[in-house]
Amino acid sequence: MKRRTFVAALPCMVASGASAQAQPGLFAENAWSRPALARIGTAVVYLSLRNGGSQPVRLLGGSTPVAERVEIHESVVEGRVARMRARPGGVVVPPGGVIRFEPSGLHLMLIKPAADLKAGQGFTLTLNFENGATFAVPVQVAMREPAAGHGAAH
Amino acid sequence: MNRRTLLLALGVGVPAGSALGWGLSEWMLRSKRASAPRSSGMQQPIGSPFALVDHTGQRVTDATYAGQVRLVFFGFTHCPDVCPTGLGYIAEVLDGLAPQEAAAVRPLFISVDAGRDSPELLASYVTNFHPTLIGLTGTEEEVAQAAKAFRSYYNKVPTGGDSYVMEHTASIYLVGADDMLRGFLDTHEPVPTAVAKIRLALGSAALGAAKAEDRSS
Ligand SMILES: [Cu+2]
């Protein structure tokens, strides 16, 4: 509850120009990333996508100045074994629904970060939707999920 | 005072609930083991032998950490999601312990990616999470033997070109000072639950509670 208030009060998502019209009521919340080493070549972004509109929205991927590519992946833990698979078809956010990109689940994977990502720094991630809409989301680099404890709303 | 507050804060709901859950899962595993004797249960010796190199370049073996409570997590540095989540959780749990308790726990991150995870790369990686975290790697054979010692699974999955990811057992093993598997930490559980599990393994839970009671009476 507290978390949602915090999120609502914070303009986490900035609609970029014309695309704001294309997708009213779509919010990206709590976007954060973990510290990462450029030489290792992968980084991650977590966020929640809330669709307050009346139409389903499909997220196809994104881009960011801090990495070569952004892909949608999903980690699946089955029988104690963790696997990761790409979701090239993207992810649909149903009307009135929320899709959470969160640790050990759906995540946005940054391929080949240009430089190390350090806790406390911020960057922009642009989300690309099937309907042509794009959103620039500010992302915070942190060791753990900011402003939310473990075991918050599952 | 600090410690007492902590104990009081954890005192009521969490340890009772988690101890119950812990006991229950152990019991379930035991009864399962009775019918399926080959399933990997609790209270079995685990984690030997192995010979690896730590992130400072020192050769180590299972004997290096024998007699100490260990948290053991298999993974690889190129893992963007599950491994940082597990290691971040371990870091939070270590910080949830009293300093003298944390000092008695050896957190081991064993790489299943011998091809890419040099000791030097591990050093720059593990220290990001917690100063006491120990990264271990080795040759393909050494890593395979370490995984076998923990009955842990991993497999290389090509992802196009010369890139690949590793699928791997994602459990965080809790190994007692007696080399027995005490159970697993689960990153979906609240940190105090993991702290309570480790205290049980350290044998300090009862001691700490008794002390708090002494002080309050
Ligand atoms: Cu991924």
CSV table of C-alpha atoms and ligand atoms in Angstrom, one decimal:
chain,number,residue,atom,x,y,z
A,1,MET,CA,0.0,0.0,0.0
A,2,LYS,CA,2.7,2.3,1.1
A,3,ARG,CA,4.7,1.3,-1.9
A,4,ARG,CA,2.0,2.1,-4.4
A,5,THR,CA,1.4,5.5,-2.9
A,6,PHE,CA,5.1,6.2,-3.2
A,7,VAL,CA,5.0,5.0,-6.8
A,8,ALA,CA,2.0,7.0,-7.7
A,9,ALA,CA,3.4,10.2,-6.2
A,10,LEU,CA,6.7,9.7,-8.1
A,11,PRO,CA,6.6,10.4,-11.9
A,12,CYS,CA,8.6,7.3,-12.6
A,13,MET,CA,7.6,7.3,-16.2
A,14,VAL,CA,8.0,10.1,-18.7
A,15,ALA,CA,5.9,9.8,-21.8
A,16,SER,CA,7.9,10.8,-24.8
A,17,GLY,CA,5.9,13.3,-26.9
A,18,ALA,CA,3.5,11.9,-29.3
A,19,SER,CA,3.6,8.4,-27.9
A,20,ALA,CA,1.9,9.6,-24.8
A,21,GLN,CA,-1.2,9.9,-26.9
A,22,ALA,CA,-0.8,6.4,-28.3
A,23,GLN,CA,-0.9,4.9,-24.9
A,24,PRO,CA,-2.7,6.7,-22.2
A,25,GLY,CA,-2.7,5.2,-18.7
A,26,LEU,CA,0.4,3.1,-19.1
A,27,PHE,CA,2.9,3.4,-16.2
A,28,ALA,CA,6.3,2.0,-15.6
A,29,GLU,CA,7.0,1.8,-11.8
A,30,ASN,CA,10.0,1.1,-9.6
A,31,ALA,CA,12.5,0.7,-12.5
A,32,TRP,CA,15.9,-0.3,-11.1
A,33,SER,CA,19.0,-2.1,-12.2
A,34,ARG,CA,21.9,-3.9,-10.4
A,35,PRO,CA,25.5,-2.9,-10.4
A,36,ALA,CA,27.2,-4.6,-13.3
A,37,LEU,CA,30.7,-4.9,-14.8
A,38,ALA,CA,31.1,-4.0,-18.5
A,39,ARG,CA,33.7,-6.7,-19.0
A,40,ILE,CA,31.1,-9.4,-18.0
A,41,GLY,CA,28.7,-8.1,-20.6
A,42,THR,CA,25.3,-8.4,-19.0
A,43,ALA,CA,23.1,-6.2,-16.8
A,44,VAL,CA,19.5,-6.2,-15.9
A,45,VAL,CA,16.5,-3.9,-15.4
A,46,TYR,CA,13.4,-4.7,-13.3
A,47,LEU,CA,10.2,-2.6,-13.3
A,48,SER,CA,6.5,-3.0,-13.2
A,49,LEU,CA,4.3,-2.1,-16.2
A,50,ARG,CA,0.8,-1.0,-15.2
A,51,ASN,CA,-1.9,-0.7,-18.0
A,52,GLY,CA,-4.7,1.6,-16.9
A,53,GLY,CA,-6.0,1.7,-20.4
A,54,SER,CA,-8.8,-0.3,-22.1
A,55,GLN,CA,-6.6,-2.1,-24.6
A,56,PRO,CA,-3.9,-4.7,-24.1
A,57,VAL,CA,-0.4,-3.5,-24.8
A,58,ARG,CA,2.5,-5.6,-26.0
A,59,LEU,CA,6.0,-4.7,-24.9
A,60,LEU,CA,8.5,-5.8,-27.5
A,61,GLY,CA,11.8,-4.7,-26.0
A,62,GLY,CA,13.7,-1.5,-25.6
A,63,SER,CA,16.9,0.4,-26.0
A,64,THR,CA,19.3,2.3,-23.8
A,65,PRO,CA,22.4,4.5,-24.3
A,66,VAL,CA,24.2,2.4,-21.7
A,67,ALA,CA,24.1,-0.9,-23.5
A,68,GLU,CA,24.2,-2.4,-27.0
A,69,ARG,CA,20.9,-4.2,-26.8
A,70,VAL,CA,17.9,-4.8,-24.6
A,71,GLU,CA,16.1,-8.1,-24.6
A,72,ILE,CA,13.1,-9.5,-22.7
A,73,HIS,CA,14.1,-12.6,-20.8
A,74,GLU,CA,12.6,-14.9,-18.2
A,75,SER,CA,14.2,-16.9,-15.5
A,76,VAL,CA,12.4,-20.1,-14.6
A,77,VAL,CA,13.4,-22.2,-11.6
A,78,GLU,CA,12.1,-25.7,-12.0
A,79,GLY,CA,13.0,-28.5,-9.6
A,80,ARG,CA,15.8,-26.3,-8.0
A,81,VAL,CA,17.4,-25.6,-11.5
A,82,ALA,CA,17.4,-22.1,-12.9
A,83,ARG,CA,17.1,-21.6,-16.6
A,84,MET,CA,16.8,-18.5,-18.6
A,85,ARG,CA,14.9,-18.1,-21.9
A,86,ALA,CA,14.4,-15.2,-24.3
A,87,ARG,CA,10.9,-13.8,-24.8
A,88,PRO,CA,11.3,-12.5,-28.4
A,89,GLY,CA,7.6,-12.2,-28.8
A,90,GLY,CA,7.5,-9.7,-25.9
A,91,VAL,CA,5.0,-9.5,-23.1
A,92,VAL,CA,1.4,-8.4,-23.1
A,93,VAL,CA,0.1,-6.1,-20.3
A,94,PRO,CA,-3.7,-6.7,-20.2
A,95,PRO,CA,-6.0,-3.8,-19.7
A,96,GLY,CA,-6.2,-3.0,-16.0
A,97,GLY,CA,-3.3,-5.4,-15.4
A,98,VAL,CA,0.3,-5.2,-14.1
A,99,ILE,CA,3.3,-7.2,-15.4
A,100,ARG,CA,6.2,-7.3,-13.0
A,101,PHE,CA,9.7,-7.7,-14.2
A,102,GLU,CA,11.3,-8.8,-11.0
A,103,PRO,CA,14.3,-10.9,-9.7
A,104,SER,CA,14.2,-14.6,-10.7
A,105,GLY,CA,11.4,-13.9,-13.2
A,106,LEU,CA,10.8,-11.7,-16.1
A,107,HIS,CA,13.6,-9.2,-16.6
A,108,LEU,CA,14.9,-6.8,-19.2
A,109,MET,CA,18.4,-7.9,-20.0
A,110,LEU,CA,21.0,-5.4,-21.1
A,111,ILE,CA,23.5,-6.9,-23.5
A,112,LYS,CA,27.1,-5.5,-23.5
A,113,PRO,CA,26.9,-2.5,-21.2
A,114,ALA,CA,29.2,0.2,-22.5
A,115,ALA,CA,30.6,0.9,-19.0
A,116,ASP,CA,30.3,-0.4,-15.5
A,117,LEU,CA,27.0,0.3,-13.8
A,118,LYS,CA,27.5,1.6,-10.3
A,119,ALA,CA,25.0,1.8,-7.4
A,120,GLY,CA,23.6,5.3,-7.2
A,121,GLN,CA,23.8,6.1,-10.8
A,122,GLY,CA,20.8,6.5,-13.1
A,123,PHE,CA,20.2,5.9,-16.8
A,124,THR,CA,17.3,6.0,-19.3
A,125,LEU,CA,15.7,2.9,-20.7
A,126,THR,CA,13.3,3.4,-23.7
A,127,LEU,CA,10.6,0.8,-23.9
A,128,ASN,CA,9.2,-0.1,-27.3
A,129,PHE,CA,5.6,-1.3,-27.7
A,130,GLU,CA,4.0,-3.1,-30.6
A,131,ASN,CA,1.7,-0.2,-31.3
A,132,GLY,CA,4.7,2.0,-32.0
A,133,ALA,CA,4.6,3.8,-28.6
A,134,THR,CA,7.9,4.4,-26.8
A,135,PHE,CA,8.5,5.4,-23.2
A,136,ALA,CA,11.6,6.7,-21.7
A,137,VAL,CA,11.9,5.3,-18.2
A,138,PRO,CA,14.4,6.5,-15.6
A,139,VAL,CA,16.3,3.6,-14.1
A,140,GLN,CA,18.1,3.7,-10.7
A,141,VAL,CA,21.1,1.4,-10.2
A,142,ALA,CA,21.0,-0.1,-6.7
A,143,MET,CA,22.2,-3.2,-4.8
A,144,ARG,CA,18.7,-4.1,-3.9
A,145,GLU,CA,15.2,-3.1,-4.9
A,146,PRO,CA,14.7,0.5,-3.8
A,147,ALA,CA,11.9,1.5,-1.4
A,148,ALA,CA,10.5,-2.0,-1.2
A,149,GLY,CA,11.3,-4.8,1.2
A,150,HIS,CA,11.6,-8.4,0.4
A,151,GLY,CA,8.4,-10.3,-0.1
A,152,ALA,CA,6.3,-7.3,-1.1
A,153,ALA,CA,3.2,-8.2,-3.1
A,154,HIS,CA,3.7,-11.4,-5.0
B,1,MET,CA,20.6,-3.5,23.7
B,2,ASN,CA,20.8,-3.5,19.9
B,3,ARG,CA,20.9,-7.2,19.9
B,4,ARG,CA,18.0,-7.5,22.3
B,5,THR,CA,15.9,-5.2,20.2
B,6,LEU,CA,16.7,-7.3,17.2
B,7,LEU,CA,15.8,-10.5,19.0
B,8,LEU,CA,12.6,-8.9,20.2
B,9,ALA,CA,11.7,-7.7,16.8
B,10,LEU,CA,12.2,-11.2,15.4
B,11,GLY,CA,11.1,-12.8,18.5
B,12,VAL,CA,7.5,-13.5,18.1
B,13,GLY,CA,6.2,-14.3,14.6
B,14,VAL,CA,9.1,-15.1,12.4
B,15,PRO,CA,11.3,-17.6,14.2
B,16,ALA,CA,8.3,-19.6,15.5
B,17,GLY,CA,6.7,-19.7,12.1
B,18,SER,CA,9.9,-20.4,10.2
B,19,ALA,CA,11.0,-23.0,12.8
B,20,LEU,CA,7.7,-24.7,12.3
B,21,GLY,CA,8.1,-24.6,8.5
B,22,TRP,CA,11.6,-25.8,8.8
B,23,GLY,CA,10.7,-28.7,11.0
B,24,LEU,CA,7.8,-29.5,8.8
B,25,SER,CA,9.8,-29.6,5.6
B,26,GLU,CA,12.5,-31.6,7.2
B,27,TRP,CA,9.9,-34.1,8.5
B,28,MET,CA,8.4,-34.3,5.0
B,29,LEU,CA,11.7,-34.9,3.5
B,30,ARG,CA,12.5,-37.6,6.0
B,31,SER,CA,9.2,-39.4,5.4
B,32,LYS,CA,9.8,-39.1,1.7
B,33,ARG,CA,13.2,-40.5,2.2
B,34,ALA,CA,11.8,-43.5,3.9
B,35,SER,CA,9.9,-44.5,0.8
B,36,ALA,CA,12.5,-43.2,-1.7
B,37,PRO,CA,15.8,-43.8,0.0
B,38,ARG,CA,17.8,-42.2,-2.9
B,39,SER,CA,16.2,-38.7,-2.7
B,40,SER,CA,18.6,-36.1,-1.4
B,41,GLY,CA,17.4,-35.3,2.1
B,42,MET,CA,18.6,-33.4,5.1
B,43,GLN,CA,21.1,-34.6,7.6
B,44,GLN,CA,23.4,-36.2,5.0
B,45,PRO,CA,27.0,-35.3,4.7
B,46,ILE,CA,27.6,-33.1,1.7
B,47,GLY,CA,30.2,-31.1,-0.1
B,48,SER,CA,33.3,-33.3,-0.3
B,49,PRO,CA,35.7,-33.8,-1.8
B,50,PHE,CA,36.5,-30.8,-3.9
B,51,ALA,CA,39.6,-28.8,-4.8
B,52,LEU,CA,39.2,-25.3,-6.3
B,53,VAL,CA,40.9,-21.9,-6.3
B,54,ASP,CA,39.4,-19.0,-4.5
B,55,HIS,CA,39.1,-15.5,-5.8
B,56,THR,CA,42.4,-14.4,-4.3
B,57,GLY,CA,44.2,-17.2,-6.2
B,58,GLN,CA,44.6,-19.5,-3.2
B,59,ARG,CA,44.1,-23.2,-3.7
B,60,VAL,CA,41.4,-24.5,-1.4
B,61,THR,CA,39.6,-27.8,-0.7
B,62,ASP,CA,36.5,-28.8,1.2
B,63,ALA,CA,38.8,-29.2,4.2
B,64,THR,CA,39.5,-25.5,4.1
B,65,TYR,CA,36.0,-24.8,5.3
B,66,ALA,CA,35.3,-27.9,7.3
B,67,GLY,CA,34.0,-27.3,10.8
B,68,GLN,CA,32.3,-24.1,9.8
B,69,VAL,CA,28.7,-23.3,8.8
B,70,ARG,CA,28.6,-22.7,5.1
B,71,LEU,CA,26.3,-21.1,2.6
B,72,VAL,CA,27.0,-22.6,-0.8
B,73,PHE,CA,25.6,-21.2,-4.0
B,74,PHE,CA,26.5,-22.3,-7.6
B,75,GLY,CA,26.3,-19.9,-10.4
B,76,PHE,CA,28.3,-17.9,-13.0
B,77,THR,CA,29.2,-14.2,-13.3
B,78,HIS,CA,27.6,-13.8,-16.7
B,79,CYS,CA,24.2,-14.7,-15.1
B,80,PRO,CA,22.3,-11.4,-15.0
B,81,ASP,CA,19.3,-12.3,-12.9
B,82,VAL,CA,19.2,-15.4,-10.7
B,83,CYS,CA,22.8,-15.3,-9.5
B,84,PRO,CA,22.8,-11.6,-8.4
B,85,THR,CA,19.5,-12.2,-6.8
B,86,GLY,CA,20.8,-15.2,-4.8
B,87,LEU,CA,24.1,-13.4,-3.9
B,88,GLY,CA,22.2,-10.2,-3.0
B,89,TYR,CA,20.0,-12.3,-0.7
B,90,ILE,CA,23.0,-13.9,0.9
B,91,ALA,CA,24.5,-10.5,1.5
B,92,GLU,CA,21.3,-9.2,3.1
B,93,VAL,CA,21.1,-12.4,5.3
B,94,LEU,CA,24.7,-12.0,6.4
B,95,ASP,CA,24.0,-8.4,7.3
B,96,GLY,CA,21.0,-9.6,9.3
B,97,LEU,CA,23.2,-11.7,11.5
B,98,ALA,CA,25.1,-10.2,14.5
B,99,PRO,CA,28.7,-9.6,13.4
B,100,GLN,CA,30.1,-12.5,15.5
B,101,GLU,CA,27.5,-14.8,13.9
B,102,ALA,CA,28.3,-13.6,10.4
B,103,ALA,CA,32.0,-14.1,11.0
B,104,ALA,CA,31.3,-17.8,11.8
B,105,VAL,CA,29.6,-18.3,8.4
B,106,ARG,CA,31.5,-19.0,5.2
B,107,PRO,CA,29.5,-17.9,2.1
B,108,LEU,CA,30.8,-19.7,-1.0
B,109,PHE,CA,29.9,-18.9,-4.5
B,110,ILE,CA,31.1,-21.7,-6.7
B,111,SER,CA,31.3,-20.9,-10.4
B,112,VAL,CA,30.0,-23.5,-12.9
B,113,ASP,CA,31.6,-21.5,-15.7
B,114,ALA,CA,35.2,-22.5,-15.6
B,115,GLY,CA,35.7,-21.2,-19.1
B,116,ARG,CA,35.0,-17.6,-18.3
B,117,ASP,CA,35.2,-17.2,-14.5
B,118,SER,CA,38.9,-16.7,-13.6
B,119,PRO,CA,39.8,-16.0,-10.0
B,120,GLU,CA,40.5,-12.5,-11.0
B,121,LEU,CA,37.1,-11.9,-12.6
B,122,LEU,CA,35.4,-13.6,-9.6
B,123,ALA,CA,37.3,-11.2,-7.3
B,124,SER,CA,35.8,-8.1,-9.0
B,125,TYR,CA,32.4,-9.8,-9.0
B,126,VAL,CA,31.9,-11.2,-5.5
B,127,THR,CA,33.3,-8.2,-3.7
B,128,ASN,CA,30.4,-6.2,-5.2
B,129,PHE,CA,28.0,-8.2,-3.1
B,130,HIS,CA,29.6,-8.7,0.3
B,131,PRO,CA,33.1,-8.4,1.7
B,132,THR,CA,33.0,-11.9,3.2
B,133,LEU,CA,31.7,-13.6,0.1
B,134,ILE,CA,34.2,-16.2,-1.3
B,135,GLY,CA,34.3,-16.9,-5.0
B,136,LEU,CA,35.6,-20.4,-6.1
B,137,THR,CA,36.5,-21.6,-9.5
B,138,GLY,CA,38.8,-24.2,-11.2
B,139,THR,CA,39.3,-26.3,-14.2
B,140,GLU,CA,36.3,-27.9,-15.9
B,141,GLU,CA,37.0,-31.1,-14.1
B,142,GLU,CA,37.5,-29.5,-10.7
B,143,VAL,CA,34.2,-27.6,-11.1
B,144,ALA,CA,32.4,-30.8,-12.2
B,145,GLN,CA,33.7,-32.6,-9.1
B,146,ALA,CA,32.6,-29.7,-6.8
B,147,ALA,CA,29.1,-29.8,-8.3
B,148,LYS,CA,29.0,-33.6,-7.8
B,149,ALA,CA,30.1,-33.3,-4.2
B,150,PHE,CA,27.0,-31.1,-3.6
B,151,ARG,CA,24.8,-33.2,-5.9
B,152,SER,CA,24.4,-30.0,-7.9
B,153,TYR,CA,23.4,-29.8,-11.6
B,154,TYR,CA,24.7,-27.5,-14.3
B,155,ASN,CA,24.7,-27.5,-18.1
B,156,LYS,CA,26.0,-25.2,-20.8
B,157,VAL,CA,23.4,-23.8,-23.1
B,158,PRO,CA,24.5,-22.2,-26.4
B,159,THR,CA,22.7,-18.9,-27.2
B,160,GLY,CA,24.0,-18.3,-30.7
B,161,GLY,CA,27.5,-17.4,-31.9
B,162,ASP,CA,30.1,-18.3,-29.3
B,163,SER,CA,27.8,-17.0,-26.5
B,164,TYR,CA,26.2,-19.3,-24.0
B,165,VAL,CA,24.5,-19.3,-20.6
B,166,MET,CA,24.7,-21.9,-17.9
B,167,GLU,CA,21.6,-23.5,-16.4
B,168,HIS,CA,22.3,-24.6,-12.8
B,169,THR,CA,21.0,-25.6,-9.5
B,170,ALA,CA,19.8,-22.3,-7.9
B,171,SER,CA,19.4,-23.5,-4.3
B,172,ILE,CA,21.4,-21.9,-1.5
B,173,TYR,CA,22.8,-24.8,0.5
B,174,LEU,CA,23.1,-24.4,4.3
B,175,VAL,CA,25.8,-26.8,5.5
B,176,GLY,CA,26.4,-27.3,9.2
B,177,ALA,CA,29.7,-27.3,10.9
B,178,ASP,CA,29.3,-31.1,11.0
B,179,ASP,CA,29.3,-31.2,7.1
B,180,MET,CA,25.6,-32.1,7.2
B,181,LEU,CA,23.1,-30.5,4.8
B,182,ARG,CA,20.9,-28.5,7.1
B,183,GLY,CA,18.6,-27.3,4.3
B,184,PHE,CA,18.3,-24.5,1.8
B,185,LEU,CA,17.7,-20.8,1.9
B,186,ASP,CA,15.0,-19.6,-0.5
B,187,THR,CA,15.3,-16.1,-1.9
B,188,HIS,CA,11.5,-15.8,-1.8
B,189,GLU,CA,11.5,-16.1,2.0
B,190,PRO,CA,11.9,-13.0,4.1
B,191,VAL,CA,15.5,-12.4,5.2
B,192,PRO,CA,14.7,-13.0,8.9
B,193,THR,CA,13.6,-16.6,8.0
B,194,ALA,CA,17.0,-17.2,6.5
B,195,VAL,CA,18.7,-15.6,9.5
B,196,ALA,CA,16.7,-17.9,11.8
B,197,LYS,CA,17.8,-21.0,9.7
B,198,ILE,CA,21.4,-20.0,10.0
B,199,ARG,CA,21.1,-19.4,13.8
B,200,LEU,CA,19.7,-22.9,14.1
B,201,ALA,CA,22.7,-24.2,12.2
B,202,LEU,CA,25.1,-22.1,14.3
B,203,GLY,CA,23.4,-23.4,17.4
B,204,SER,CA,23.2,-19.8,18.6
B,205,ALA,CA,19.5,-19.3,18.3
B,206,ALA,CA,18.7,-20.9,21.7
B,207,LEU,CA,21.7,-19.3,23.3
B,208,GLY,CA,20.7,-15.8,22.0
B,209,ALA,CA,17.1,-16.3,23.1
B,210,ALA,CA,18.1,-17.5,26.5
B,211,LYS,CA,20.3,-14.4,27.0
B,212,ALA,CA,17.5,-12.1,26.0
B,213,GLU,CA,15.2,-13.7,28.5
B,214,ASP,CA,17.9,-13.4,31.2
B,215,ARG,CA,18.2,-9.8,30.6
B,216,SER,CA,14.5,-9.1,30.6
B,217,SER,CA,13.8,-11.0,33.8
C,1,CU,CU,18.4,-12.7,-19.0
